Coordinates of C-alpha atoms in Angstrom, one line a residue:
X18 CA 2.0 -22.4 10.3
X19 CA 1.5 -23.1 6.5
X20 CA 5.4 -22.8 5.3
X21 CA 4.5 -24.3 1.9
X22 CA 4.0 -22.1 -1.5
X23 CA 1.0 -23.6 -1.9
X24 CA -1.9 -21.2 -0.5
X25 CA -4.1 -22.4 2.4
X26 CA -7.6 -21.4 1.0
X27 CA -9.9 -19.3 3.0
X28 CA -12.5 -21.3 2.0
X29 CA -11.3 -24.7 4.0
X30 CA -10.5 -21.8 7.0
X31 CA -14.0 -20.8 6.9
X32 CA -15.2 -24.3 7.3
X33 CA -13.4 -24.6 10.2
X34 CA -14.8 -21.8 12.1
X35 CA -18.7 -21.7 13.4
X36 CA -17.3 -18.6 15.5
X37 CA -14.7 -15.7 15.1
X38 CA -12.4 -14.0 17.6
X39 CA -12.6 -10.5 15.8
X40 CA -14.5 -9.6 12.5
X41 CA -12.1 -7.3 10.8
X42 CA -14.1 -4.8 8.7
X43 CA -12.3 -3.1 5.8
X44 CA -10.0 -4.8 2.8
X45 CA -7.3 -2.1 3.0
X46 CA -3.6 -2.4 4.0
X47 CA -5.0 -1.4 7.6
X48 CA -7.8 -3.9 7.7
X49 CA -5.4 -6.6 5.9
X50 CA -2.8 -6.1 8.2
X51 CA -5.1 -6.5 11.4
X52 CA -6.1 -9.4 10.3
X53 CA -2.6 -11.1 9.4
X54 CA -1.4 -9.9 12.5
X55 CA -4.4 -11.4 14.6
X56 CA -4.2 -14.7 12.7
X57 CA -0.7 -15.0 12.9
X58 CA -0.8 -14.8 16.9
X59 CA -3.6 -17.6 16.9
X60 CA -6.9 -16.0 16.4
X61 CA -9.6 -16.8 14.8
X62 CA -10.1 -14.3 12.7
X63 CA -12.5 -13.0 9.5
X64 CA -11.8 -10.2 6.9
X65 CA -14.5 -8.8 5.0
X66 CA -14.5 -6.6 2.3
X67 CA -17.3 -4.5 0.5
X68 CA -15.2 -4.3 -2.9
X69 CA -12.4 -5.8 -3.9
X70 CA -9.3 -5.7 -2.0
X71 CA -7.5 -2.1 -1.8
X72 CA -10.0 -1.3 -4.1
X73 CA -10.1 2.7 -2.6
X74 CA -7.2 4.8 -0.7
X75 CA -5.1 1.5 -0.3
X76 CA -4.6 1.5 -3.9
X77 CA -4.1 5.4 -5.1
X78 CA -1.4 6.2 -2.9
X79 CA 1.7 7.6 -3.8
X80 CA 3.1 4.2 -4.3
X81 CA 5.8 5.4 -1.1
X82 CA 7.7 3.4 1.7
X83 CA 9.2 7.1 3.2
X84 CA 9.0 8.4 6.5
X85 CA 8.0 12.0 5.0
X86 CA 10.3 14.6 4.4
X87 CA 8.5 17.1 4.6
X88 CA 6.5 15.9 8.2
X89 CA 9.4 17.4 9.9
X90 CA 8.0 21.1 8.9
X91 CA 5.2 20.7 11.1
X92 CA 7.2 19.0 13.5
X93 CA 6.0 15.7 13.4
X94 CA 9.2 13.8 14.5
X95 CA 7.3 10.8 16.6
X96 CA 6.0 10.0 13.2
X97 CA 8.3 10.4 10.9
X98 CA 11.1 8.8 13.4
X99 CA 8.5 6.0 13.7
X100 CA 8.2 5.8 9.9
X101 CA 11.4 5.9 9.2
X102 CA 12.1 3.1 11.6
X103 CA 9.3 0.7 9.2
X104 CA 10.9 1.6 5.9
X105 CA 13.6 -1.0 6.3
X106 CA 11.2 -3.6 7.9
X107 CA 9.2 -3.6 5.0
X108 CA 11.9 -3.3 2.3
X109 CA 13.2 -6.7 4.2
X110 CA 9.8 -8.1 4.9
X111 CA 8.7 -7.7 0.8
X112 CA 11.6 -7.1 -1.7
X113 CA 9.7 -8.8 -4.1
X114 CA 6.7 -5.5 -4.0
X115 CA 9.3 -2.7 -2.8
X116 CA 12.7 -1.5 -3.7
X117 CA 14.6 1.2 -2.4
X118 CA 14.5 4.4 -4.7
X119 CA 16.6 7.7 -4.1
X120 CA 15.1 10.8 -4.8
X121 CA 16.9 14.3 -5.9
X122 CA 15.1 17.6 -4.9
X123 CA 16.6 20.3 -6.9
X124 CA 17.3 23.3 -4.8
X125 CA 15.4 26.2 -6.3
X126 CA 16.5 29.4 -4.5
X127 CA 13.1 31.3 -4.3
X128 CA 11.4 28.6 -2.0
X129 CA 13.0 26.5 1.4
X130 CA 16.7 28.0 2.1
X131 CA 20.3 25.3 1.7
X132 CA 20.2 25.5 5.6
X133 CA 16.7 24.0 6.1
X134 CA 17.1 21.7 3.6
X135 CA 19.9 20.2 5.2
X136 CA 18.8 20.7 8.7
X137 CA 16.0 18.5 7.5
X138 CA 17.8 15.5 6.0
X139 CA 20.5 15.3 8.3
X140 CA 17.6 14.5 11.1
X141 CA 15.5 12.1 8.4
X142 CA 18.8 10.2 7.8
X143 CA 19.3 10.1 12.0
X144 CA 15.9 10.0 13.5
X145 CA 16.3 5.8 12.8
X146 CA 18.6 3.5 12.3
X147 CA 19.5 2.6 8.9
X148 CA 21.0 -0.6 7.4
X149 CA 19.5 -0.9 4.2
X150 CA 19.3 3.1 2.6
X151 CA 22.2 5.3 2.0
X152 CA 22.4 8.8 3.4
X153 CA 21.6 11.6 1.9
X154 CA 24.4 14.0 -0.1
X155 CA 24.4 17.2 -2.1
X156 CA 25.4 16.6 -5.9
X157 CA 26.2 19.5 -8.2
X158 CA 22.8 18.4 -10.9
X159 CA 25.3 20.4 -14.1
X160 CA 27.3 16.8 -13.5
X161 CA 24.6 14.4 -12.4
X162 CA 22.2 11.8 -14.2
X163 CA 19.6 13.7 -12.7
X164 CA 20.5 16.8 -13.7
X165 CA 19.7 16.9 -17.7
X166 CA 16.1 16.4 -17.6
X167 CA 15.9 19.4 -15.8
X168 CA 15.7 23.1 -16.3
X169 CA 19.3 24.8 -16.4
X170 CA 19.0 27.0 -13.7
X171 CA 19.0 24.3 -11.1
X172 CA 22.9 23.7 -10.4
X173 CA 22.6 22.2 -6.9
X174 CA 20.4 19.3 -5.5
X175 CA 20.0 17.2 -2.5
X176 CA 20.0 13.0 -2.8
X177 CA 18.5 10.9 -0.4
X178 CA 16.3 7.4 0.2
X179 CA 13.1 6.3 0.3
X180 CA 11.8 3.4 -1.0
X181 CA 9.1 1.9 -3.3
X182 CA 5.7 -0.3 -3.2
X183 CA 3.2 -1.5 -5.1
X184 CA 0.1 -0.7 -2.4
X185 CA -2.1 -3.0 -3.8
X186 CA 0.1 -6.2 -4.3
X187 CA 0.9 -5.1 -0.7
X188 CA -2.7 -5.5 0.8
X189 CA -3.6 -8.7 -1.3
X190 CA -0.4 -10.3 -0.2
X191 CA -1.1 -9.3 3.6
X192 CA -4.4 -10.8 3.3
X193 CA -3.1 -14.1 1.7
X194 CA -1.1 -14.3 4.6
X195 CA -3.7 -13.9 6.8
X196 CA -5.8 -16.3 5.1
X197 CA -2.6 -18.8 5.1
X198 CA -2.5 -18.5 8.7
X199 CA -6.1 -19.7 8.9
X200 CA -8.1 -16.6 8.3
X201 CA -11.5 -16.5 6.4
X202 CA -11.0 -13.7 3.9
X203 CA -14.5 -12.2 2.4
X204 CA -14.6 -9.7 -0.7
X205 CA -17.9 -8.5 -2.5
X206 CA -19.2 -9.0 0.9
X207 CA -20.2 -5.6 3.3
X208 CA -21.2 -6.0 7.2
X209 CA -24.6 -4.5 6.8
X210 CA -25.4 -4.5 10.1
X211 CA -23.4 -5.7 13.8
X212 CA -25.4 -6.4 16.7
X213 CA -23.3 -6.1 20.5
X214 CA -24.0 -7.7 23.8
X215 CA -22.0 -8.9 26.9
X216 CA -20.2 -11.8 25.3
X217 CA -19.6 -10.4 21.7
X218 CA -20.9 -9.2 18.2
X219 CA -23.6 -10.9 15.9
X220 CA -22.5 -9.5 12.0
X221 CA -24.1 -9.7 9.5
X222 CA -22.8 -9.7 6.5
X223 CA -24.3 -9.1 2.4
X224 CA -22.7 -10.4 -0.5
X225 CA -22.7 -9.1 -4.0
X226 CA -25.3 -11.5 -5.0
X227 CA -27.1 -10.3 -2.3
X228 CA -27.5 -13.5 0.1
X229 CA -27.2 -12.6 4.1
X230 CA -25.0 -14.6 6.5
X231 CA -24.5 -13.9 9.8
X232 CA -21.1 -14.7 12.1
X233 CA -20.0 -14.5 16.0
X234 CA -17.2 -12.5 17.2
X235 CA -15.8 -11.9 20.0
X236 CA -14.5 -8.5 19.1
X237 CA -15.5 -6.3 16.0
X238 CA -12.4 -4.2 14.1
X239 CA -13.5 -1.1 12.3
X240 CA -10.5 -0.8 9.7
X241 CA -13.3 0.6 6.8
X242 CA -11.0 3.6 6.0
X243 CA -13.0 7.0 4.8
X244 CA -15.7 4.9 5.5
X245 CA -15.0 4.6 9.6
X246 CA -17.0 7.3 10.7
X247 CA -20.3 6.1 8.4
X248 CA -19.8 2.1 9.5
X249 CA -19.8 3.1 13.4
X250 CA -22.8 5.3 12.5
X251 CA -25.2 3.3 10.6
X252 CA -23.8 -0.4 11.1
X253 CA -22.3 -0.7 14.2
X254 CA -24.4 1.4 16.2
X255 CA -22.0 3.3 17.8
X256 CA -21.5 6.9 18.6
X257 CA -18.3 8.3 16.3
X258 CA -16.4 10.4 18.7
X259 CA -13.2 11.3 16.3
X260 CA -13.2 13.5 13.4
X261 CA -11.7 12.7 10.1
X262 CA -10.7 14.8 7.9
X263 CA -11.5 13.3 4.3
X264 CA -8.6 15.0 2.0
X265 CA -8.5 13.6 -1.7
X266 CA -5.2 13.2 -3.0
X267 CA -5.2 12.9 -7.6
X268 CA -2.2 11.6 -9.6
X269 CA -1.2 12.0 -12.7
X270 CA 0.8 9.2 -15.2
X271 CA 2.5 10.6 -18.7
X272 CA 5.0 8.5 -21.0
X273 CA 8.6 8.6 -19.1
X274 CA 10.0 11.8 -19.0
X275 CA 13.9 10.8 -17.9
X276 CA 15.4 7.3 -18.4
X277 CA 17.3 7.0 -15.4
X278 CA 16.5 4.9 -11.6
X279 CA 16.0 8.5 -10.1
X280 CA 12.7 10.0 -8.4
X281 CA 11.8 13.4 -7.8
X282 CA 10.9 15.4 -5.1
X283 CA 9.7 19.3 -6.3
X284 CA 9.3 22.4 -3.9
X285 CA 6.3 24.4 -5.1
X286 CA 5.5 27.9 -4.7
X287 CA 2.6 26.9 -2.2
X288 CA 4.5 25.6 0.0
X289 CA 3.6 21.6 -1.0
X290 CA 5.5 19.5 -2.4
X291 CA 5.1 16.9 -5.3
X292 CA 6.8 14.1 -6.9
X293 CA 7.9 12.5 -10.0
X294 CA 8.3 8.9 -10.5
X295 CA 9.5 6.2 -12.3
X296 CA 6.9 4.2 -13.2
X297 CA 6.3 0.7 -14.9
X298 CA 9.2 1.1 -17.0
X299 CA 7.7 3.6 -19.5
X300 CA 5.7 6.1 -17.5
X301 CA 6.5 8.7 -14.8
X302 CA 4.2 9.2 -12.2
X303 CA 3.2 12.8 -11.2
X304 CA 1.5 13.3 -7.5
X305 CA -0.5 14.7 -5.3
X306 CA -2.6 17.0 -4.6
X307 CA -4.3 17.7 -0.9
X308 CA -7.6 18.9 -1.9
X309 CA -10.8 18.5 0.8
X310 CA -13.1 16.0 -0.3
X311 CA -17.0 16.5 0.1
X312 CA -18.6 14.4 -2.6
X313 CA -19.1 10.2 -2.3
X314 CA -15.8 8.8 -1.5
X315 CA -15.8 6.4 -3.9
X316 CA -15.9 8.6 -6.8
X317 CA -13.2 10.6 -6.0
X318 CA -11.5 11.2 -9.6
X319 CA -8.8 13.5 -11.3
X320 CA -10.4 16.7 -11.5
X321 CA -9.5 19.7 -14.5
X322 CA -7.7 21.2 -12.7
X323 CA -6.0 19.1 -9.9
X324 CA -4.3 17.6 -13.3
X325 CA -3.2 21.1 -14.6
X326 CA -2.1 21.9 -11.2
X327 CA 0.5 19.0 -11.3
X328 CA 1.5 19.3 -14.9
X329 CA 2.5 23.1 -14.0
X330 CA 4.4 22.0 -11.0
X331 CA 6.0 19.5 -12.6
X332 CA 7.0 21.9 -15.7
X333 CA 8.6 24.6 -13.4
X334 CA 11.6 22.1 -12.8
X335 CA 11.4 19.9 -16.5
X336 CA 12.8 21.2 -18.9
X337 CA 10.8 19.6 -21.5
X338 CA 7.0 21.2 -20.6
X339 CA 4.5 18.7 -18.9
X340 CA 1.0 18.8 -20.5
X341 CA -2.6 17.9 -19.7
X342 CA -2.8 16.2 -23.1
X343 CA 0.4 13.9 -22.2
X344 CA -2.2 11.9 -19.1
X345 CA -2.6 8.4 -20.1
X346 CA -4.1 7.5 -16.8
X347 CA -5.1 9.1 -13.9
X348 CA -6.7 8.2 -10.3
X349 CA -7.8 9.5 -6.6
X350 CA -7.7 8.3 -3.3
X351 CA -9.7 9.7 -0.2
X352 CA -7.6 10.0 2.6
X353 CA -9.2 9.6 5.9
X354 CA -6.7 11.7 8.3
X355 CA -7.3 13.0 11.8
X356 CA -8.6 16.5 11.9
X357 CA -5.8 18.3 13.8
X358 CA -7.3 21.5 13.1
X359 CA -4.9 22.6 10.3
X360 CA -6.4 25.1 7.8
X361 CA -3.8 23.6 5.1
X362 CA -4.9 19.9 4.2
X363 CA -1.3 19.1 3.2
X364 CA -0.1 19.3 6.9
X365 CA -2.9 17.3 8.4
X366 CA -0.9 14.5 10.6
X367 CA -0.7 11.3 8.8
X368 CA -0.8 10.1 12.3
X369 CA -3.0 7.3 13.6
X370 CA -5.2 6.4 16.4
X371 CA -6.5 3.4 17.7
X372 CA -9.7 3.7 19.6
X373 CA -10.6 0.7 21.8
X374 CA -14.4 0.9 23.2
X375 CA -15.3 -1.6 25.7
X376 CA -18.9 0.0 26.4
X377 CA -20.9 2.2 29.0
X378 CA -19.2 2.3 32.1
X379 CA -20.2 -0.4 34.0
X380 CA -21.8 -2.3 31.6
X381 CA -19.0 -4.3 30.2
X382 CA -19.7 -5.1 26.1
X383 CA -17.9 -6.6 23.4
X384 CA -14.8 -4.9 22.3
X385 CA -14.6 -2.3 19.2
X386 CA -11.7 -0.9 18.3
X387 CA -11.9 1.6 15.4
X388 CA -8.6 2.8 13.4
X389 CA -8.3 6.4 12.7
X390 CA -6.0 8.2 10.1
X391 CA -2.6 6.1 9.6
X392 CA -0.2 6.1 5.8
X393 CA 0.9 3.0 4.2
X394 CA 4.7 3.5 5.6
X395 CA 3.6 2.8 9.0
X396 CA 0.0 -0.4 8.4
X397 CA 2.2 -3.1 9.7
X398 CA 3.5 -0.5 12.9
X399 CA -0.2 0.0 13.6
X400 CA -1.4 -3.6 12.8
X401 CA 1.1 -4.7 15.4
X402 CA -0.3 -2.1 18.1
X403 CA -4.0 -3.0 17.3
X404 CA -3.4 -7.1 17.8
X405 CA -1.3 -6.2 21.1
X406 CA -4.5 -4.0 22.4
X407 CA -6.5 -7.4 21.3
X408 CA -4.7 -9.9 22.8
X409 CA -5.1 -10.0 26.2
X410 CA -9.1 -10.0 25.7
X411 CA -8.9 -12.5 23.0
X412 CA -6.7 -14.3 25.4
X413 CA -9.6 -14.1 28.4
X414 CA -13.4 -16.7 28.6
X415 CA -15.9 -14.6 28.0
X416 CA -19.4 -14.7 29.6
X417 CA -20.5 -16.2 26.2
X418 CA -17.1 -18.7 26.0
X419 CA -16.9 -20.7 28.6
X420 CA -13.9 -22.6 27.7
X421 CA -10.8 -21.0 28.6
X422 CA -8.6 -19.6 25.1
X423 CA -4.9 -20.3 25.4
X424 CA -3.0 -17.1 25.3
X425 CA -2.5 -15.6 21.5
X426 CA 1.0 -15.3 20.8
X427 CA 2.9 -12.1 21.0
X428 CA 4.2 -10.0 18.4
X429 CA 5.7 -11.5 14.6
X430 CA 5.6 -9.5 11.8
X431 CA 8.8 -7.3 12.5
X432 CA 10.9 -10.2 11.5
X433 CA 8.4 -11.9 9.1
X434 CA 8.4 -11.6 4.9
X435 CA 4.7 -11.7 2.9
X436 CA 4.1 -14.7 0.4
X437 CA 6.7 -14.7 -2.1
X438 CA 9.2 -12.5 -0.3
X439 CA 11.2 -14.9 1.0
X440 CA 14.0 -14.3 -1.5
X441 CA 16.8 -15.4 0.4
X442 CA 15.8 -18.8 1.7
X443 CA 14.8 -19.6 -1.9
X444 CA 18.9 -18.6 -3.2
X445 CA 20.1 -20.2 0.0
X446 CA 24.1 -20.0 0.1
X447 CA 23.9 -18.0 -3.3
X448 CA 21.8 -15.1 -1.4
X449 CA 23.6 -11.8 -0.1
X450 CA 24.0 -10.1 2.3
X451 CA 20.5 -9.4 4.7
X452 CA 20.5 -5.3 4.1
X453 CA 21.5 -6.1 0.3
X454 CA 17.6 -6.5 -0.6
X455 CA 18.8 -5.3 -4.1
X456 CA 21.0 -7.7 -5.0
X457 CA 19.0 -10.3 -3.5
X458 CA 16.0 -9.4 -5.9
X459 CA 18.3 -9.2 -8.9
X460 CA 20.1 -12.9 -8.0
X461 CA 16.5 -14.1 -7.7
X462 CA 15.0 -12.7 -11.0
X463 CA 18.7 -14.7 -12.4
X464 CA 18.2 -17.7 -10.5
X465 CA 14.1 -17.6 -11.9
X466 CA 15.0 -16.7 -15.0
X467 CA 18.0 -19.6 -15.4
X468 CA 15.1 -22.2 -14.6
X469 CA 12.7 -20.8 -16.6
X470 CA 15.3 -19.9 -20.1
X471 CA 12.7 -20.3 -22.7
X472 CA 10.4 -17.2 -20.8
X473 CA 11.5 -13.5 -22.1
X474 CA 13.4 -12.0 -19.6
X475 CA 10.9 -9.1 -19.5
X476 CA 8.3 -11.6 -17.9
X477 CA 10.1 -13.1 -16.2
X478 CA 11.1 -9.6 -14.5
X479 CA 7.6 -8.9 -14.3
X480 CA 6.3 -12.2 -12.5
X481 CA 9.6 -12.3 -10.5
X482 CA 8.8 -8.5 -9.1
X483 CA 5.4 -9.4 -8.6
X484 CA 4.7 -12.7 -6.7
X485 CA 8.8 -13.3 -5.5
X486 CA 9.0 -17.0 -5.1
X487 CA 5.6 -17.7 -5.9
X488 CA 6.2 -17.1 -9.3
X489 CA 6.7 -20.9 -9.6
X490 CA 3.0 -21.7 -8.4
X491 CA 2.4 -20.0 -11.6
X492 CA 4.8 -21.3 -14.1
X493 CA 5.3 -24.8 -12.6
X494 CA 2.7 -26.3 -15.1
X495 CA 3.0 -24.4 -17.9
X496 CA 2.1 -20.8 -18.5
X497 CA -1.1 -22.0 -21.2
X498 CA -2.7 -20.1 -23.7
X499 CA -1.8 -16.4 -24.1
X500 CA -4.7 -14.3 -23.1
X501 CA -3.0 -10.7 -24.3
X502 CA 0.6 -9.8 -24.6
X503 CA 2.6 -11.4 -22.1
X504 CA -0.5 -12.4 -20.1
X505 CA -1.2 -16.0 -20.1
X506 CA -3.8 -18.1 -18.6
X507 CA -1.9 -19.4 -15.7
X508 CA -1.1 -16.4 -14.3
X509 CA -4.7 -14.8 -14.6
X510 CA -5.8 -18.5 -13.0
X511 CA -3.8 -18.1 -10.0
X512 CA -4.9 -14.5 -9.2
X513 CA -8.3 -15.9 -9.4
X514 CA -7.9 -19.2 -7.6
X515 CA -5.4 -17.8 -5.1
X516 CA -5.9 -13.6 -5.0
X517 CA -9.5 -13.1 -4.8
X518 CA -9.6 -11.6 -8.4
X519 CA -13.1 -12.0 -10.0
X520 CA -13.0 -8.7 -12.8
X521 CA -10.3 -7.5 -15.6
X522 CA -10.1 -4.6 -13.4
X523 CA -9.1 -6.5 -10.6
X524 CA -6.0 -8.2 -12.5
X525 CA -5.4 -5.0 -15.0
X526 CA -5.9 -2.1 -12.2
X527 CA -4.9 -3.6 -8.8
X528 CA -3.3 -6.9 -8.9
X529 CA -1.0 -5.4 -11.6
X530 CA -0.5 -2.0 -13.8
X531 CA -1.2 -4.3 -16.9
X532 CA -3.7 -1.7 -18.0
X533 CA -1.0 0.6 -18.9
X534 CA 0.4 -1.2 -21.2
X535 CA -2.6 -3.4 -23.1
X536 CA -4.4 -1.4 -26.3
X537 CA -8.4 -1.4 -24.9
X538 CA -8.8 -4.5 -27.2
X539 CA -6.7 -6.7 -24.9
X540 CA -7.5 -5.1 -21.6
X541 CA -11.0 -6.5 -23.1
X542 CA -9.6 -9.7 -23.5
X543 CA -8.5 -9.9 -19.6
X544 CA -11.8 -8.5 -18.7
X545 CA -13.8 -11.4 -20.9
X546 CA -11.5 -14.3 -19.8
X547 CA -12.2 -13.5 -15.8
X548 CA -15.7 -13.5 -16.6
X549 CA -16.2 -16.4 -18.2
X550 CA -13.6 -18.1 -15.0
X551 CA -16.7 -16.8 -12.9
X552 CA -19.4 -18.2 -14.2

């Protein structure tokens, strides 16, 4: 295993490989985390990816590690016990890209009674152990931080934990781990078409330039998202025996409305609930809505009045009024969840399925296994369950391999940290305490900064939260000339060279929130130095 900062490029894996042990189809944090997993055990293993990484749903979440609160209405508790359970094995695995937040629902006497409220988080702070979040408690909001941006009339509230991600960081870095491990990692490039027979798949797969390869696999992994249904259908030939539900969830940013650490968690008068967010330091971030998508799923966007909708929710608890005019950004995800039958999109099961498909009885084909449904709290859970359904055949000669495989290896990532997050073999004796992922980020981002004391400590901050330890890959040689504000050549060569990044949109949108923050003129100047890298 690679142990070094330095990135194992997918391009010398590639080389290496005239044949694969699974195609993995879909560059989301399911598909990303299938193929870390899967290459982690041993396997040889391809990722491909039509756009760029979490370029869809992977990327216009609710930017939440949480086991969902309000799951336990509809009595999910398998999944919310389960989520629960991953919150801390993330916020361990990746304290560079997550933090623990606390959130404060005001109690608001017209909607759910004191009773349920309490019923409810005495079970989310039981149904799993805990070592890194507090418990939840009641605070009188007349005498707390997060109390005066709010209305008057709210006197009570209810504190508890969930924690923070950045989704997309998350997927890149899972596939750079992947690809570190010895994976081929593909982006721009669709499977267009996937051929099965006895002793495995023939893929073919279309680049953005438009040339056509074609690969062996032993096992094919539909991980394409909203797409899952459509890429059995017309690519891999297959008949698509679950229903998805495709439910389109909007966000909304606006500058910060409250200058404490704090999020929110808002009852509505439909029963949903939304948040409110701290947000890149100078925004709050407003979301979601559950609205049934029917339209292309890669256009989902911000509708009229999904972003009305949340600014009136939002203003029935601030006491300062939130305003469509106030958006300085919006976006949309398309949900692909597992039709339970629900009238009310908001209690669909975020629930997944794995769906392994060996062929016609009797006639023994290549493996597909499709994922269905799943959140971002529980990819790794379900990445873990989809390599040890995988194993055993990858593990097994085919009649089209001859040779005997050794056995993959068994089950990692529960105890493993992403590129960069290794935070507390980088302080050594100066790190704290294993559940103290705070501290340990703060002591790193000192440590960083102490090495690095001509750097403003804002960037530093910012390159520290993003890439951990790896932040040195990027200043070790010098940070070169300054492309925009605080956004220097070295950083935007690394996301090229190491994070598949080929667009401004890809370092401005995904790889960071950078947009936010540049006037259009420098977001222009991002977009015009990657273009001129790719050429």
């Amino acid at each position: 295993m690679q142990t070094s900062d330095e990135p194992r490029t997918s391009a010398a894996a590639d080389r290496s490989h005239a044949g694969f042990d699974a195609v993995v189809v879909g560059g989301g944090v399911n598909g990303a985390g299938i193929a870390r997993d899967l290459a982690g055990r041993g396997a040889r293993v391809l990722l491909c990816e039509k756009d760029d990484l979490a370029s869809h749903t992977s990327s216009s979440s609710t930017k939440l590690i949480h086991g969902g609160l309000r799951y336990l209405e509809y009595r999910e508790f398998s999944l919310v016990r389960k989520a629960l359970a991953e919150r801390e094995v993330l916020l361990k695995g990746a304290p560079h890209i997550m933090r623990p937040l606390r959130f404060v629902m005001p109690h608001d006497p017209s909607m759910r009674p004191v009773w349920m409220i309490r019923a409810g988080l005495f079970l989310y702070d039981h149904l799993a152990h805990r070592e890194v979040l507090p418990p939840s408690r009641t605070v009188d909001l007349r005498h707390y931080v997060a109390g005066a941006p709010l209305q008057p009339r709210f006197k009570k509230g209810f504190v508890y934990s969930d924690g923070w991600v950045d989704d997309a960081r998350l997927v890149a870095l899972c596939a750079l781990d992947a690809a570190e491990r010895g994976a081929t990692v593909l982006t721009r490039t669709a499977c267009v078409d996937a051929l099965r027979g006895a002793g495995g798949w023939r893929v073919t797969l279309k680049s953005d330039d438009g040339s056509l390869r074609e690969v062996s696999a032993r096992t094919l992994v539909n991980a394409a998202g909203p797409w899952a249904a459509q890429f059995l259908i017309e690519h891999a030939h297959a008949a698509d025996r679950v229903h998805l539900r495709l439910v389109k969830g909007s966000h909304i940013v606006v500058r910060k409305l409250f200058d404490h650490d704090h999020a929110y968690i808002f009852q509505n008068s439909d029963g949903r609930m939304i948040f409110a967010i701290p947000y890149e330091h100078e925004f709050t971030l407003i979301g979601t809505t559950d609205i049934e998508h029917h339209g292309a799923i890669g256009d989902a966007r911000a509708e009229p009045d999904e972003i009305a909708y949340l600014c009136e929710q939002a203003s029935r608890y601030f006491a300062k009024p939130v305003t469509p005019d106030e958006v300085v950004w919006t976006y949309s995800g398309v949900r692909p969840l597992l039709d339970d039958e629900s009238g009310n999109p908001a209690a669909v099961t975020r629930d997944y399925r794995l769906e392994l498909d060996s062929g016609r009885a009797g006639a023994a084909q290549a493996p597909l296994l499709s994922v269905w449904g799943g959140k971002i709290t529980t990819f790794r859970k379900l990445a873990e369950e989809a390599a040890d359904r995988l194993a055993p055949l990858l593990s097994r000669s085919t009649s089209g391999d001859r040779s005997m495989r050794p056995a993959l290896a068994g089950a990692w990532t529960a105890g493993a940290t992403l590129p960069g997050g290794d935070l507390r073999a980088w302080l050594g004796a100066r790190a704290p305490p294993a559940n103290d992922v705070v501290a340990t980020f703060d002591r790193f981002v000192a440590a960083l900064a102490a090495r690095h004391t001509s750097l403003p400590a804002p960037l530093v901050h910012r390159l520290a939260r993003a890439y951990g330890t790896r932040a040195e890959a990027i200043l070790k040689e010098g940070l070169g000339r300054e492309i925009a504000p605080q956004v220097f050549e070295a950083e935007l060569a690394y996301l090229r060279r190491v994070e598949w990044a080929r667009s401004g949109e890809d370092v401005l949108w995904r790889r960071s929130k950078l947009g936010l923050h540049l006037r259009a003129e420098e977001r222009n100047a991002v977009a015009a130095w990657m273009a001129d890298a790719s050429r």
